[in-house]
mmCIF file of C-alpha atoms in Angstrom:
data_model
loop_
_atom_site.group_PDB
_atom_site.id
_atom_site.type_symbol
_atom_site.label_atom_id
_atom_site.label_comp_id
_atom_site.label_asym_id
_atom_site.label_seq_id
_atom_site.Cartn_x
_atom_site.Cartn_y
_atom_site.Cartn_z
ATOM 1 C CA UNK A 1 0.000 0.000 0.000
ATOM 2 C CA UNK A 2 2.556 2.590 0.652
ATOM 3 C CA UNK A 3 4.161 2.360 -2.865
ATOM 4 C CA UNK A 4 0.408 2.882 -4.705
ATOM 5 C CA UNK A 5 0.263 5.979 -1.889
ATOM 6 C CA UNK A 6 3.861 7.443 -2.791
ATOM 7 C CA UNK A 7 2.579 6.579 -6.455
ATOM 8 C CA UNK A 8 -0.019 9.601 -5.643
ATOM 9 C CA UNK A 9 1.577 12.124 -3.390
ATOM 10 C CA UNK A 10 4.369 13.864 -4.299
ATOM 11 C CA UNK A 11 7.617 13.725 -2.418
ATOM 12 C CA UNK A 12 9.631 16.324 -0.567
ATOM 13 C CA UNK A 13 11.654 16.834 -3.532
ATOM 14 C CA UNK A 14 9.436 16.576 -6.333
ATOM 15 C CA UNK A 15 7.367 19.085 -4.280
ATOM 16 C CA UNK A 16 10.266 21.191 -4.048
ATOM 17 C CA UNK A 17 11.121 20.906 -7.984
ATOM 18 C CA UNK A 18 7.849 21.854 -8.386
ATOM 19 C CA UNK A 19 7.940 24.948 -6.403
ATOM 20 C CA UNK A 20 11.263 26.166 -8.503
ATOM 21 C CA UNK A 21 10.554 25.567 -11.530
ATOM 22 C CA UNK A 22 7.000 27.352 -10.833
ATOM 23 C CA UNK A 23 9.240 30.543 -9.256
ATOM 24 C CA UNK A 24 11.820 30.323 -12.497
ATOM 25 C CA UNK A 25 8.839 30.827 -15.069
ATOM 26 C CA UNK A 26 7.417 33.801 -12.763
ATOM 27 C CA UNK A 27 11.023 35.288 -12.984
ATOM 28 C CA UNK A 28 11.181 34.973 -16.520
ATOM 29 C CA UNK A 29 7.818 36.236 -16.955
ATOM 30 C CA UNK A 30 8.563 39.034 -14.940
ATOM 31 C CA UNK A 31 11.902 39.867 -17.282
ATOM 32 C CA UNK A 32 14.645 38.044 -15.211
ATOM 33 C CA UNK A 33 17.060 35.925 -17.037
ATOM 34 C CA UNK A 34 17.864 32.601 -15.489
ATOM 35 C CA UNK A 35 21.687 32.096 -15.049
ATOM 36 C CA UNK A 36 21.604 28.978 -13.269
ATOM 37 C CA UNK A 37 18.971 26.604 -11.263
ATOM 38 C CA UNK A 38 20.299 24.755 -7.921
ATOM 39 C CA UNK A 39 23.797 26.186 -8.272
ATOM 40 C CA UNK A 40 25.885 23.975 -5.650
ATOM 41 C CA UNK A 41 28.962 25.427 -4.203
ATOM 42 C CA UNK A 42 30.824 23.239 -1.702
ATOM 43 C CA UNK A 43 28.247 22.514 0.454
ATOM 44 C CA UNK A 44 26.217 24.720 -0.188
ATOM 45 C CA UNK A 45 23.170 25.225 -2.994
ATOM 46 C CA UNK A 46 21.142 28.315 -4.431
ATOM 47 C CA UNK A 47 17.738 26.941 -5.747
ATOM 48 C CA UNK A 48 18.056 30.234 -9.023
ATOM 49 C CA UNK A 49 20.449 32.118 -9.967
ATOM 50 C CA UNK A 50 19.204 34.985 -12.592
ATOM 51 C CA UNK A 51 19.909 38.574 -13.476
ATOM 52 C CA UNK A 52 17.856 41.658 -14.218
ATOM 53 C CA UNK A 53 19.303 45.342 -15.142
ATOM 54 C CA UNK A 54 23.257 44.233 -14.913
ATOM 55 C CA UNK A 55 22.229 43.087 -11.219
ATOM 56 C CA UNK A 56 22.782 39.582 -10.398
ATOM 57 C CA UNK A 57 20.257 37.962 -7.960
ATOM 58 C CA UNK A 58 20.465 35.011 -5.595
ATOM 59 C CA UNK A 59 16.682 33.246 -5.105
ATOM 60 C CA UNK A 60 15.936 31.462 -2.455
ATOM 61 C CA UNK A 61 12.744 29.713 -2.621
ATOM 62 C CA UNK A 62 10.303 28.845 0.348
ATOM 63 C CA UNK A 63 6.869 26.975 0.719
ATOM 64 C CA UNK A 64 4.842 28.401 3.032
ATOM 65 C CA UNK A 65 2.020 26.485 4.627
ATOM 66 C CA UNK A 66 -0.407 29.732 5.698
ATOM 67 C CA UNK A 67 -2.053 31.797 4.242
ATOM 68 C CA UNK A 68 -0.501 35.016 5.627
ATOM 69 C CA UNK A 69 1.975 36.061 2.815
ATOM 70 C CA UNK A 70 4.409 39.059 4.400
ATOM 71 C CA UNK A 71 6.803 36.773 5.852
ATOM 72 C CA UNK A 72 9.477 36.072 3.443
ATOM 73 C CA UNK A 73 12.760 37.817 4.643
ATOM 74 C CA UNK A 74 11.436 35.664 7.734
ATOM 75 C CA UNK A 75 11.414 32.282 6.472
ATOM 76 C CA UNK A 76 15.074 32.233 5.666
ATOM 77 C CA UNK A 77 16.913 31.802 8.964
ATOM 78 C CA UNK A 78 20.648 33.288 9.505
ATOM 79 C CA UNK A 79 22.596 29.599 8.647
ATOM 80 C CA UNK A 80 20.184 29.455 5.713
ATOM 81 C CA UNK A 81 21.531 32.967 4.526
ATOM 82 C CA UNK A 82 25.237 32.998 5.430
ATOM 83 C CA UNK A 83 24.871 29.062 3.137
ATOM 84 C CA UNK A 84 23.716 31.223 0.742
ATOM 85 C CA UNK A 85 25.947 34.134 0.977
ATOM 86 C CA UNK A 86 28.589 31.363 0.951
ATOM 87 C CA UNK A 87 27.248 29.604 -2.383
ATOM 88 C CA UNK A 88 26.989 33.156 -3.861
ATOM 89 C CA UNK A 89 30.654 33.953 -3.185
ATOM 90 C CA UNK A 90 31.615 30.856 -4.696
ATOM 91 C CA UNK A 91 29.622 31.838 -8.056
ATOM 92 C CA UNK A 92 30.918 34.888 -7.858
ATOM 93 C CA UNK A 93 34.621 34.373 -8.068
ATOM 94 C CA UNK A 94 34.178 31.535 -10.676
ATOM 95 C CA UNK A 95 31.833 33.741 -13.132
ATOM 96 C CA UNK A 96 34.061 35.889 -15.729
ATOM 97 C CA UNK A 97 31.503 38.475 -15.858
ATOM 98 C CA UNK A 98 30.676 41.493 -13.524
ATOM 99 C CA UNK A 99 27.574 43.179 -12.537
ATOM 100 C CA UNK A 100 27.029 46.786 -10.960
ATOM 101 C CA UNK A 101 25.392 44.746 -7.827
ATOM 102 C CA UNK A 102 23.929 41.820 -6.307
ATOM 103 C CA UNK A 103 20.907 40.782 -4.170
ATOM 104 C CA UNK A 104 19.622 37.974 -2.453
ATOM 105 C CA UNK A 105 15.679 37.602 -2.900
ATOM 106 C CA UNK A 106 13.253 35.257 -1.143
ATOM 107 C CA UNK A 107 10.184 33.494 -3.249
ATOM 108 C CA UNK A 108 8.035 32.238 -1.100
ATOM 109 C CA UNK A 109 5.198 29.577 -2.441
ATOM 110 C CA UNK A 110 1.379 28.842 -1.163
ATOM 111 C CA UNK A 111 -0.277 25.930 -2.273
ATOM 112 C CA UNK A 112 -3.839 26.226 -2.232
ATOM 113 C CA UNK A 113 -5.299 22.851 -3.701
ATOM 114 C CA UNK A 114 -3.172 22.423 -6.740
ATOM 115 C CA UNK A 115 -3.275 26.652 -7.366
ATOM 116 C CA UNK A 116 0.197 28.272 -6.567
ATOM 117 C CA UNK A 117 0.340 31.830 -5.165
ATOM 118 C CA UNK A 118 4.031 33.766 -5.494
ATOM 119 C CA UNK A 119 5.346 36.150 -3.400
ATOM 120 C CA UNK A 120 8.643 37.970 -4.483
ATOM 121 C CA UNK A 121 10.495 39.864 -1.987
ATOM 122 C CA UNK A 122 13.014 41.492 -3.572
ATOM 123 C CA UNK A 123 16.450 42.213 -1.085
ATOM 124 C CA UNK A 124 14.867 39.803 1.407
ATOM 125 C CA UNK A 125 18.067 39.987 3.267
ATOM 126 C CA UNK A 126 22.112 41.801 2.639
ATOM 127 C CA UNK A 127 25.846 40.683 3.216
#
């Protein structure tokens, strides 16, 4: 029975693939061009990796089980960031390219039965 019930439900990860390949296409269809999705550095990962305006941006992207949106900057917790910050030092001295600045932005996802709501907050959180 549990194999015909994983058959159904989704898994952490396919949730989660879900979730960033739904924030990628809002990026794109909000002008950003994608650079890189999951970028792993060491350790450490950024789920998308884009740029907008010669700035290059760092996306984190979160689920969020309520239905209070506001939160973002909130659901990425110091480790998560300074991983991050890591990861985005480590694309940063292997790029060849150079932008007039960077940011770090937070997508958060809702679910509501099968219909995704996106919230973007833009400089979620700094260096």
């Amino acid at each position: 029975m549990a194999t015909e019930h994983n058959s159904i439900m989704p898994n952490n990860r396919q949730t989660g693939t879900r979730y960033e390949n739904a924030a990628r296409d809002f990026l794109v269809a909000h002008g950003y061009d994608i650079i890189a999705q999951n970028y792993r550095s060491g350790r450490n990962e950024i789920d998308i990796i884009c740029r907008k305006d010669n700035q290059l941006i760092f996306v984190e992207v979160k689920s969020s089980t309520t239905d209070s949106f506001g939160d973002a900057a909130y659901k990425v917790n110091l480790t998560k960031q300074q991983s991050i910050i890591a990861a985005a030092q480590g694309f940063i001295q292997n790029a060849n390219v150079n932008y007039e600045s960077y940011r770090f932005d937070v997508i958060v996802i809702r679910d509501n039965r099968g219909e995704l709501a996106i919230e973007h907050r833009e400089g979620a959180f700094t260096l």
